[in-house]
């Protein structure tokens, strides 16, 4: 029966992996924005962060009222709801009580509910549920939102015992349901089915949305906000991931990476702890590797706080800087969801400090000002000039969606996903901006075309298609260097999958046969065509648990790079310049712990005072977002706003008078920094609010301080 399953799934993946023609997608009107946010509430001056798009969340009866309240304030509007969970009482609440049979269920009979809810469960996407989702999308479609976001298609790896899932199993596999934890065969089958169910559900719903909009003569975007493959695998969740990019009617993805995901612990040099920057970097890198080759619209999320209310404001600030700086190391992306739930950030109360945990306060003013500065800066991240000060290297790690398929009993992969982190974290720790290659893209796209060294392990993941190995072979023959880190002992090698049908004990044996022909594989570095392969028979998880594991890996890559003609320079920092902006992170646990000095004149955008700093010195575990005052963009004979805690709009010069507006949440301290070659003759606020001014004659900078009003504030400056 598993052989029949294999051929059924092959047909499914062949359908998804047909070569895609005309993949260059013209940028559509709904894609033309810089920043957005999502909220379950209507407009409130306390949440007026002045991003381009307000994504209104949820199905409540006052949806239209909430939506229109943001439109009336000049925001473009979109809609978001969950695809795997939501406030769907009209579907789940019946005269016989909660419709439990369609809620994801584990072997104990426990229903997997969202958060602490006793009515909102993680659903099994049955045909009737898919029809229900279509019906709740009619109000936003009638209100002509510019995009619909269906978030988080999530199926928990430990579930698979609900009645609905059993019935779908029988429908898809043509055999009686088997408990997912019965064997590796049944666990893998359960994961593949979960993967397929949400692929099918989203495909059908997006088709419905597009057909509705075409019938009514308007364009609408279809997006999926989703965690990264790395996080879902670590948290033991199955989701379509790379299949989202192959859906005809899916226009883009929000990469939901934030402190809550990036805090997840993993081992490095034998130590398990939070490594927020490094984990966030790898999560964003995976999303870039998955979405950008498919030429879909990619939006990066960075959340100033997270779902866990037990951290303090200083902790949130530090970790926010880790995640948002990690997101900026990808110049391919210049669209950002700057926060979910501004109501939680600007109206919620959290611990004042680690020492004063019981004292709950609203957001610290300095952190709020910093947030507005960063948000305004994110609107300016589409820069032509990009320079890697610390160097860029053609090195990648291969991942597959099947990282999510080996996460539950009977033989789950390492709890902390060290099978991935063991060969990825060492590079980020030591100054190499690693690329993540999506295995499922090998057929449709050419994700290896700019890669010279590729690291691969089948521990914790398996190739869905044998054709991947022919593509890897061609890449090696053309000059690529393949480093395999794998002890070939993964229990899932025993699956009765395609490699067994081909007569091999593991997919790695098939890969080596494809690469070497009849030559016996060994642990020596071997030249094949213009390239090289090297199989190190070590477990990536074991490397991560070994104090010397990271340095051993870096030495192997260094040796391989010498053969490949790549000059690798390991260091403890990563430094990128995007236009006038410098993004820099200095790592701890690196080959050295030296501070890193950035010479020049800068405004530190993580400092709410926005004062000029010279020769910035960063110690390990420090991050910086710097505005370079020596950038050629800033000429002393011009007048320009170069930094602002608040959104700047409507800039214009009429004669000797400079006009602009700024906007931000009510009560939050605002600041504008203006480059002008002499002190202005007069500054006026047309809204009669109080403000302070200061002119820095040394740096030719005018500072204006005020308090935001939750509406436009108009300034006029006589030069």
XYZ file of C-alpha atoms in Angstrom:
719
model
C 0.000 0.000 0.000
C 2.867 2.401 0.726
C 4.072 1.891 -2.843
C 0.668 3.062 -4.059
C 0.921 6.010 -1.668
C 4.346 6.856 -3.066
C 3.097 6.985 -6.647
C 0.051 9.024 -5.571
C 2.269 11.561 -3.842
C 4.691 11.593 -6.772
C 1.778 12.651 -8.968
C 0.917 15.395 -6.439
C 4.469 16.737 -6.424
C 4.919 16.438 -10.177
C 1.840 18.615 -10.529
C 3.394 21.190 -8.229
C 6.853 20.882 -9.784
C 6.016 21.404 -13.452
C 8.337 24.022 -14.952
C 6.713 27.397 -14.455
C 6.644 29.618 -17.507
C 6.601 33.409 -17.500
C 7.508 33.545 -13.808
C 8.521 37.207 -13.949
C 5.575 38.821 -12.218
C 4.783 42.448 -12.897
C 4.369 44.374 -9.680
C 0.647 44.791 -9.140
C -0.991 47.810 -7.475
C -1.627 45.952 -4.205
C 2.109 45.182 -3.974
C 3.155 48.826 -4.114
C 3.654 49.708 -0.477
C 6.520 49.917 1.981
C 5.012 49.127 5.381
C 1.856 47.624 6.829
C 0.474 46.347 10.132
C -2.423 44.182 11.283
C -5.028 45.040 13.896
C -8.266 43.619 15.253
C -9.505 47.102 16.208
C -10.793 50.166 14.430
C -8.790 53.372 14.125
C -7.524 54.757 17.405
C -5.159 57.754 17.664
C -3.142 55.718 20.190
C -2.256 53.264 17.381
C -1.747 55.709 14.510
C 1.655 54.498 13.270
C 1.038 55.912 9.758
C 2.093 52.870 7.744
C 0.761 52.540 4.215
C -1.647 49.646 4.755
C -3.857 48.713 7.712
C -4.683 44.999 7.597
C -7.963 44.605 9.472
C -8.216 41.260 11.236
C -11.151 39.021 12.045
C -14.734 38.186 11.181
C -16.668 40.067 13.874
C -19.962 41.787 13.030
C -18.357 45.265 13.099
C -15.777 44.387 10.425
C -16.995 47.048 7.984
C -17.021 49.724 10.667
C -13.435 48.889 11.660
C -12.290 48.792 8.056
C -13.850 52.115 7.092
C -12.443 53.825 10.184
C -8.908 53.216 8.861
C -9.821 54.229 5.314
C -11.265 57.500 6.565
C -7.865 58.268 8.104
C -6.096 57.791 4.766
C -4.901 54.217 5.207
C -5.092 51.665 2.443
C -6.924 48.612 3.747
C -6.562 44.841 3.541
C -8.067 41.893 5.398
C -6.607 39.012 7.410
C -8.015 35.929 9.075
C -6.696 32.519 10.056
C -6.954 29.591 7.674
C -6.373 26.915 10.335
C -8.039 28.641 13.277
C -10.220 31.649 14.008
C -13.331 32.901 15.763
C -15.539 30.666 13.676
C -18.319 29.920 16.154
C -20.889 29.966 13.360
C -19.178 26.861 11.991
C -17.946 25.071 15.095
C -20.807 25.740 17.499
C -23.750 23.435 16.746
C -26.939 22.479 18.571
C -24.996 19.452 19.822
C -22.136 21.581 21.110
C -18.610 22.053 19.747
C -17.910 20.252 16.450
C -15.001 18.333 17.965
C -14.566 15.868 15.116
C -12.977 18.570 12.924
C -10.514 19.851 15.526
C -6.953 18.508 15.437
C -6.670 15.785 18.070
C -3.717 13.883 19.544
C -3.556 10.240 20.664
C -4.790 11.053 24.176
C -7.963 12.589 22.762
C -6.803 16.106 23.609
C -8.208 18.776 21.290
C -5.541 21.207 20.138
C -6.963 24.647 20.830
C -5.536 28.018 19.888
C -3.973 29.838 22.823
C -6.085 29.434 25.943
C -9.388 29.295 24.088
C -11.944 26.569 24.714
C -13.887 27.371 21.516
C -11.177 28.132 18.919
C -9.415 24.980 17.776
C -6.885 24.119 15.112
C -9.086 22.742 12.366
C -8.847 19.862 9.924
C -9.595 21.489 6.522
C -12.532 19.405 5.391
C -14.455 20.315 2.196
C -17.253 21.859 4.282
C -14.755 23.949 6.248
C -13.182 25.237 3.013
C -16.645 26.287 1.801
C -17.204 28.054 5.122
C -13.941 30.011 4.731
C -15.076 31.150 1.280
C -18.340 32.420 2.765
C -16.690 34.557 5.451
C -14.549 36.256 2.793
C -17.585 37.778 1.063
C -17.778 40.898 3.334
C -14.125 41.942 2.763
C -14.505 41.201 -0.943
C -17.667 43.321 -1.096
C -15.733 46.121 0.626
C -12.982 45.783 -1.983
C -10.021 45.394 0.315
C -6.849 45.434 -1.748
C -5.550 42.099 -0.433
C -6.676 39.123 1.635
C -4.206 37.459 3.987
C -5.011 33.898 5.139
C -2.555 33.255 7.911
C -0.847 30.275 9.457
C -1.895 27.045 7.711
C -0.838 24.871 10.651
C -1.260 21.181 11.398
C 0.393 19.964 14.598
C 2.730 17.014 14.092
C 1.462 15.217 17.207
C -2.150 15.267 15.982
C -3.902 13.018 13.478
C -6.509 11.191 15.598
C -9.622 13.275 14.858
C -12.534 11.675 13.055
C -12.263 14.154 10.172
C -8.583 13.353 9.663
C -9.288 9.629 9.695
C -11.921 10.073 6.997
C -9.610 12.194 4.846
C -6.877 9.582 5.255
C -9.188 6.925 3.872
C -10.223 9.220 1.015
C -6.677 10.113 -0.055
C -4.955 6.792 0.609
C -7.777 4.357 -0.103
C -7.024 2.368 3.040
C -8.117 2.352 6.689
C -6.528 5.007 8.907
C -3.480 3.993 10.952
C -2.226 5.807 14.077
C 0.522 8.248 13.028
C 2.836 7.089 15.844
C 2.516 3.422 14.863
C 5.616 3.514 12.648
C 7.826 5.839 10.633
C 5.688 4.914 7.618
C 2.442 6.084 9.200
C 4.024 9.217 10.690
C 5.426 10.215 7.322
C 2.096 9.482 5.629
C 0.276 11.604 8.206
C 2.635 14.543 7.636
C 2.364 14.277 3.863
C -1.422 14.286 4.132
C -1.414 17.333 6.440
C 0.913 19.060 3.957
C -1.420 18.250 1.073
C -4.647 19.206 2.866
C -3.592 22.815 3.420
C -2.050 23.041 -0.043
C -5.405 22.024 -1.513
C -7.435 24.240 0.844
C -5.465 27.414 0.078
C -5.366 26.669 -3.644
C -9.149 26.391 -3.720
C -9.835 29.459 -1.558
C -7.419 31.672 -3.501
C -9.003 30.549 -6.772
C -12.393 31.578 -5.370
C -11.047 35.010 -4.342
C -9.523 35.679 -7.760
C -12.642 34.571 -9.615
C -14.827 36.780 -7.424
C -12.632 39.833 -8.006
C -12.433 39.266 -11.760
C -16.202 38.895 -11.968
C -16.549 42.217 -10.140
C -13.817 43.948 -12.150
C -11.129 44.631 -9.558
C -7.693 43.285 -8.675
C -7.006 41.736 -5.294
C -3.904 40.223 -3.741
C -3.803 36.792 -2.091
C -1.175 36.359 0.635
C -0.222 33.815 3.293
C 1.373 35.086 6.516
C 3.355 32.088 7.788
C 6.158 31.190 10.140
C 9.387 30.034 8.538
C 9.988 26.399 7.679
C 12.745 26.431 10.316
C 10.394 27.525 13.070
C 7.523 25.271 12.078
C 9.858 22.289 12.035
C 11.289 23.220 15.430
C 7.839 23.787 16.927
C 6.572 20.511 15.417
C 4.052 21.956 12.965
C 3.368 20.833 9.389
C 2.516 23.514 6.813
C 2.634 23.800 2.981
C 5.624 26.224 3.035
C 7.351 25.921 -0.379
C 4.101 24.825 -2.023
C 2.692 28.288 -1.280
C 5.107 29.763 -3.817
C 3.893 27.362 -6.501
C 0.221 28.276 -6.152
C -0.914 30.189 -9.217
C -3.125 32.562 -7.240
C -0.833 33.156 -4.252
C 0.776 36.563 -4.762
C 3.021 36.695 -1.755
C 3.981 35.724 1.767
C 4.540 37.488 5.068
C 7.547 35.929 6.793
C 6.325 35.786 10.390
C 9.662 35.977 12.159
C 9.816 37.700 15.522
C 11.211 37.366 19.010
C 8.651 34.681 19.828
C 10.018 32.360 17.121
C 13.644 33.459 17.228
C 13.987 32.858 20.985
C 13.658 29.104 20.387
C 16.737 27.460 21.854
C 19.212 25.312 20.012
C 22.662 23.893 20.711
C 25.890 25.499 19.577
C 29.285 24.291 20.812
C 27.392 22.036 23.207
C 25.382 24.823 24.864
C 21.611 25.179 24.531
C 20.311 28.729 24.867
C 18.444 31.519 23.100
C 20.304 33.016 20.151
C 17.736 35.490 18.898
C 19.763 37.263 16.219
C 21.257 34.121 14.699
C 17.945 32.239 14.702
C 16.085 35.217 13.234
C 18.719 35.569 10.516
C 18.342 31.902 9.539
C 14.544 32.141 9.556
C 14.559 35.198 7.283
C 17.199 33.540 5.075
C 14.999 30.466 4.641
C 12.050 32.622 3.614
C 14.197 34.521 1.106
C 15.461 31.223 -0.323
C 11.905 29.951 -0.611
C 10.036 33.014 -1.902
C 12.428 35.157 -3.949
C 13.337 32.471 -6.566
C 9.599 32.020 -7.188
C 9.330 35.790 -7.750
C 6.510 36.199 -5.272
C 6.110 39.274 -3.066
C 7.919 38.765 0.253
C 7.065 40.866 3.311
C 9.166 40.689 6.480
C 7.551 40.892 9.922
C 9.327 42.113 13.037
C 7.255 42.354 16.223
C 8.383 44.766 18.968
C 6.944 42.411 21.597
C 5.495 38.888 21.529
C 2.674 36.670 22.736
C 4.396 35.910 26.043
C 3.469 38.690 28.509
C 6.113 37.701 31.048
C 9.051 39.599 29.581
C 9.890 43.192 30.445
C 10.178 46.223 28.193
C 13.999 46.189 28.183
C 14.021 42.540 27.159
C 11.555 43.286 24.354
C 13.705 46.202 23.170
C 16.906 44.134 23.026
C 15.307 41.243 21.194
C 13.411 43.519 18.802
C 16.717 45.034 17.758
C 18.041 41.507 17.167
C 15.170 40.552 14.875
C 14.722 43.792 12.951
C 18.467 44.095 12.292
C 18.531 40.453 11.118
C 15.742 41.254 8.646
C 17.735 44.109 7.139
C 20.580 41.844 5.985
C 18.422 40.843 3.008
C 18.405 43.713 0.479
C 16.120 41.596 -1.740
C 13.293 42.554 0.620
C 12.065 46.115 1.139
C 8.469 45.591 2.297
C 7.746 45.186 5.990
C 4.936 44.391 8.369
C 6.218 46.651 11.110
C 4.082 45.117 13.829
C 1.034 43.025 14.483
C -1.391 44.339 17.050
C -0.393 47.976 17.675
C -3.134 47.855 20.320
C -0.972 45.401 22.248
C 2.149 47.528 21.892
C 0.866 51.039 22.531
C -2.021 50.203 24.879
C -0.779 47.082 26.672
C 1.101 46.974 29.967
C 4.180 44.852 30.600
C 6.845 44.549 33.283
C 8.875 47.693 33.850
C 12.149 45.787 34.155
C 13.570 42.401 35.084
C 14.030 43.600 38.654
C 10.552 45.165 38.820
C 8.623 42.369 37.143
C 5.444 42.984 39.156
C 5.202 46.629 38.082
C 3.257 46.753 34.807
C 3.499 49.913 32.708
C 2.691 51.141 29.208
C 5.466 51.261 26.662
C 8.603 53.092 27.783
C 8.628 56.448 25.894
C 12.205 55.970 24.722
C 11.380 52.564 23.231
C 8.252 53.984 21.582
C 10.292 56.774 19.978
C 12.857 54.233 18.781
C 10.080 52.132 17.242
C 8.722 55.096 15.298
C 12.229 55.905 14.073
C 12.821 52.355 12.873
C 9.375 52.147 11.240
C 9.961 55.383 9.339
C 13.386 54.061 8.281
C 11.850 50.818 6.980
C 9.864 52.926 4.522
C 13.203 53.911 2.967
C 14.870 50.491 2.637
C 14.518 50.133 -1.111
C 18.000 51.360 -1.974
C 19.914 50.992 -5.223
C 23.344 50.942 -3.591
C 24.105 47.741 -1.657
C 27.572 46.906 -0.319
C 28.653 44.027 1.914
C 31.360 45.615 4.049
C 32.069 42.295 5.772
C 31.938 40.282 2.531
C 29.366 38.083 0.827
C 30.035 34.422 0.086
C 28.351 31.895 -2.258
C 27.688 29.379 0.520
C 24.338 27.718 1.125
C 22.623 25.086 3.257
C 19.894 22.935 1.683
C 16.570 22.457 3.473
C 13.409 20.603 2.560
C 9.813 20.957 3.689
C 10.228 17.433 5.007
C 12.050 18.904 8.017
C 8.475 19.105 9.346
C 7.717 15.417 8.640
C 10.012 13.759 11.202
C 9.017 15.647 14.317
C 6.713 13.259 16.175
C 6.763 9.699 17.466
C 8.006 7.076 16.988
C 11.449 8.507 16.108
C 11.384 12.324 16.103
C 14.434 14.277 15.003
C 16.381 16.288 17.592
C 13.993 18.350 19.780
C 15.919 21.577 19.108
C 16.246 20.855 15.360
C 20.002 20.585 15.731
C 20.081 18.603 12.487
C 19.702 22.032 10.843
C 21.347 24.379 13.330
C 24.410 22.130 13.612
C 25.479 23.070 10.068
C 23.957 26.560 9.853
C 24.609 28.508 13.071
C 28.448 28.337 12.861
C 28.402 30.491 9.734
C 26.278 33.271 11.227
C 28.389 33.223 14.378
C 31.511 33.738 12.292
C 30.584 36.430 9.805
C 29.277 34.429 6.830
C 25.849 35.641 5.598
C 24.638 32.157 4.747
C 22.039 31.434 2.063
C 19.312 28.839 2.557
C 18.424 26.772 -0.507
C 14.930 25.292 -0.800
C 15.226 21.718 -2.064
C 11.723 21.714 -3.547
C 12.781 24.563 -5.878
C 15.538 22.586 -7.595
C 13.266 21.530 -10.454
C 11.260 24.706 -11.040
C 13.998 27.265 -10.507
C 17.783 27.473 -10.379
C 18.486 28.238 -6.723
C 22.046 26.877 -6.985
C 23.153 29.106 -9.854
C 24.973 31.577 -7.568
C 26.109 28.988 -4.988
C 29.655 27.600 -5.023
C 29.614 25.599 -1.768
C 26.516 23.683 -0.671
C 26.063 21.917 2.655
C 23.573 19.046 2.733
C 22.342 16.539 5.284
C 19.417 14.119 5.084
C 19.287 13.819 8.853
C 15.819 15.066 9.832
C 14.676 15.550 6.213
C 14.293 13.525 3.043
C 14.167 14.402 -0.678
C 10.663 14.071 -2.100
C 11.907 13.577 -5.650
C 14.869 11.586 -6.989
C 15.280 14.119 -9.788
C 16.817 16.528 -7.263
C 19.965 14.390 -7.323
C 20.463 14.781 -11.077
C 20.242 18.552 -10.673
C 22.811 18.458 -7.857
C 25.058 16.284 -10.036
C 24.885 18.775 -12.911
C 25.679 21.616 -10.502
C 28.755 19.785 -9.151
C 29.976 18.955 -12.649
C 29.730 22.632 -13.543
C 31.989 23.630 -10.625
C 29.941 23.395 -7.419
C 31.382 21.949 -4.221
C 29.087 19.711 -2.163
C 29.812 19.082 1.518
C 27.663 16.297 2.971
C 27.420 16.110 6.768
C 25.526 12.907 7.555
C 26.226 9.663 9.420
C 23.527 7.916 7.342
C 21.865 6.537 10.501
C 18.539 8.423 10.410
C 15.729 5.952 11.122
C 13.613 7.528 8.367
C 16.100 6.160 5.840
C 14.109 2.949 6.345
C 10.986 4.431 4.769
C 9.605 2.361 1.909
C 9.972 5.438 -0.258
C 11.326 6.032 -3.744
C 14.948 5.203 -2.856
C 13.898 1.773 -1.555
C 11.955 1.200 -4.751
C 15.150 2.131 -6.652
C 17.100 -0.424 -4.587
C 18.949 1.870 -2.140
C 19.039 1.782 1.657
C 18.892 5.574 1.963
C 18.461 8.655 -0.215
C 22.093 9.523 0.495
C 23.226 6.248 -1.081
C 21.211 7.158 -4.167
C 22.819 10.613 -4.253
C 26.325 9.143 -4.013
C 25.532 6.655 -6.783
C 24.234 9.508 -8.937
C 27.396 11.517 -8.297
C 30.039 8.758 -8.366
C 28.581 6.089 -10.617
C 30.186 2.748 -9.783
C 32.928 4.263 -7.629
C 32.640 3.427 -3.913
C 32.068 6.538 -1.770
C 34.588 7.337 0.951
C 35.385 10.240 3.270
C 37.944 11.837 0.985
C 37.436 15.077 -0.899
C 36.749 13.959 -4.464
C 36.745 15.937 -7.685
C 33.841 15.371 -10.075
C 33.936 17.302 -13.318
C 34.793 20.894 -12.409
C 33.528 20.523 -8.853
C 34.046 18.557 -5.651
C 32.136 16.395 -3.204
C 33.123 15.555 0.354
C 31.109 13.266 2.594
C 31.849 13.771 6.290
C 30.181 10.882 8.124
C 29.105 12.914 11.140
C 25.681 13.779 12.482
C 24.844 17.522 12.330
C 23.077 17.156 15.680
C 26.199 15.574 17.166
C 28.288 18.473 15.800
C 26.039 20.976 17.576
C 26.482 19.089 20.863
C 30.262 19.004 20.480
C 32.234 21.948 21.879
C 34.604 21.683 18.904
C 31.925 20.885 16.340
C 31.569 24.396 14.940
C 35.310 24.916 14.436
C 35.578 21.506 12.754
C 32.800 22.436 10.336
C 34.385 25.793 9.554
C 37.719 24.091 8.883
C 36.096 21.633 6.463
C 34.443 24.477 4.597
C 37.694 26.439 4.565
C 39.512 23.481 3.016
C 36.775 23.035 0.443
C 36.802 26.750 -0.341
C 40.521 26.634 -1.088
C 39.812 23.981 -3.721
C 36.931 26.091 -5.065
C 38.910 29.319 -5.325
C 36.856 31.119 -2.674
C 38.651 33.270 -0.122
C 36.689 32.906 3.106
C 37.416 35.350 5.910
C 35.817 34.269 9.172
C 35.083 37.117 11.568
C 32.753 37.898 14.461
C 30.587 40.461 12.671
C 28.297 40.951 9.684
C 28.101 44.418 8.148
C 25.909 45.526 5.226
C 25.386 48.976 3.732
C 22.031 49.778 2.069
C 22.229 53.275 0.629
C 23.054 55.571 3.561
C 22.160 52.892 6.131
C 24.674 50.618 7.850
C 23.368 47.411 9.421
C 25.814 45.629 11.668
C 25.747 42.748 14.134
C 28.652 41.579 16.278
C 28.334 37.994 17.523
C 29.337 36.358 20.744
C 30.483 32.695 20.802
C 32.611 33.485 17.743
C 36.219 32.705 16.855
C 37.155 35.915 18.646
C 35.436 38.370 20.975
C 36.980 41.598 19.687
C 34.845 44.748 19.416
C 34.135 46.072 15.934
C 34.691 49.724 15.065
C 32.759 51.542 12.337
C 34.506 54.773 11.414
C 32.650 57.880 10.332
C 29.796 60.130 11.456
C 26.495 58.444 12.136
C 23.086 58.779 13.679
C 22.295 55.601 15.617
C 18.673 54.876 14.743
C 18.376 52.527 17.733
C 19.073 55.543 19.970
C 15.887 57.621 20.454
C 17.948 60.799 20.920
C 19.230 60.497 17.308
C 22.406 62.304 18.235
C 25.508 62.241 16.055
C 28.029 59.573 17.001
C 31.544 59.239 15.626
C 33.480 55.973 15.226
C 30.853 53.633 16.630
C 32.266 50.745 18.677
C 30.202 47.565 18.916
C 30.933 44.758 21.360
C 29.824 41.133 20.925
C 26.016 40.763 21.180
C 25.544 44.367 19.989
C 23.566 45.409 16.934
C 23.379 48.771 15.166
C 21.289 50.516 12.531
C 23.269 53.590 11.543
C 22.573 56.497 9.219
C 25.798 57.563 7.503
C 26.051 61.361 7.567
C 28.972 61.183 5.135
C 26.801 59.519 2.512
C 26.898 61.306 -0.856
C 23.087 61.459 -0.673
C 23.388 64.182 1.964
C 24.660 67.394 0.409
C 25.081 70.427 2.603
C 23.490 72.782 0.083
C 20.170 70.934 0.253
C 17.438 70.675 2.854
C 16.300 67.156 3.660
C 14.733 65.219 6.499
C 17.200 62.439 7.235
C 15.641 60.791 10.300
C 12.323 60.940 12.061
C 10.442 59.292 14.913
C 7.178 59.422 12.960
C 6.070 59.070 9.349
C 7.102 61.967 7.115
C 4.906 62.972 4.185
C 4.052 65.944 1.950
C 7.560 67.381 1.786
C 7.934 70.384 -0.469
C 9.964 73.570 -0.845
C 8.304 76.791 -1.936
C 10.855 79.550 -2.300
C 12.684 79.719 1.027
C 9.971 77.839 2.892
C 10.100 74.087 3.623
C 6.819 72.273 4.414
C 6.224 68.741 5.710
C 3.853 66.696 7.828
C 4.639 64.040 10.404
C 2.359 61.532 12.073
C 2.474 59.041 14.929
C 0.496 57.583 17.855
C -1.092 59.982 20.327
C 1.164 60.811 23.253
C 4.383 59.286 21.868
C 7.458 61.568 21.801
C 8.332 62.485 18.225
C 11.503 63.865 16.712
C 12.563 65.108 13.281
C 16.172 65.599 12.174
C 16.673 67.933 9.206
C 19.895 68.531 7.311
C 20.248 72.242 6.460
C 23.370 74.315 5.987
C 22.406 77.076 8.406
C 20.062 77.680 11.288
C 16.535 78.434 10.008
C 15.112 81.908 10.442
C 11.795 80.590 11.733
C 10.020 77.328 12.540
C 6.231 77.227 12.839
C 3.760 74.534 13.708
C 0.416 75.066 11.998
C -1.439 72.934 14.560
C -0.345 75.111 17.515
C 1.245 72.236 19.409
C 4.264 72.780 21.628
C 7.656 71.827 20.256
C 11.329 72.380 20.966
C 14.098 73.047 18.488
C 17.862 72.736 18.529
C 20.406 73.444 15.793
C 23.657 71.453 15.702
C 25.906 73.898 13.831
C 28.824 71.458 13.701
C 26.844 68.862 11.762
C 24.308 71.248 10.163
C 21.375 69.411 11.712
C 18.101 70.854 12.959
C 16.261 68.857 15.654
C 12.550 69.333 16.313
C 11.000 67.601 19.347
C 7.255 67.361 19.984
C 4.526 64.935 21.069
C 2.528 63.055 18.448
C -1.200 63.726 18.238
C -2.551 60.689 16.362
C -3.053 62.851 13.262
C -1.005 64.891 10.790
C 1.188 67.590 12.305
C 2.202 70.365 9.888
C 5.510 72.207 10.094
C 6.796 75.183 8.104
C 10.443 76.218 8.154
C 11.731 79.521 6.820
C 15.258 78.842 5.613
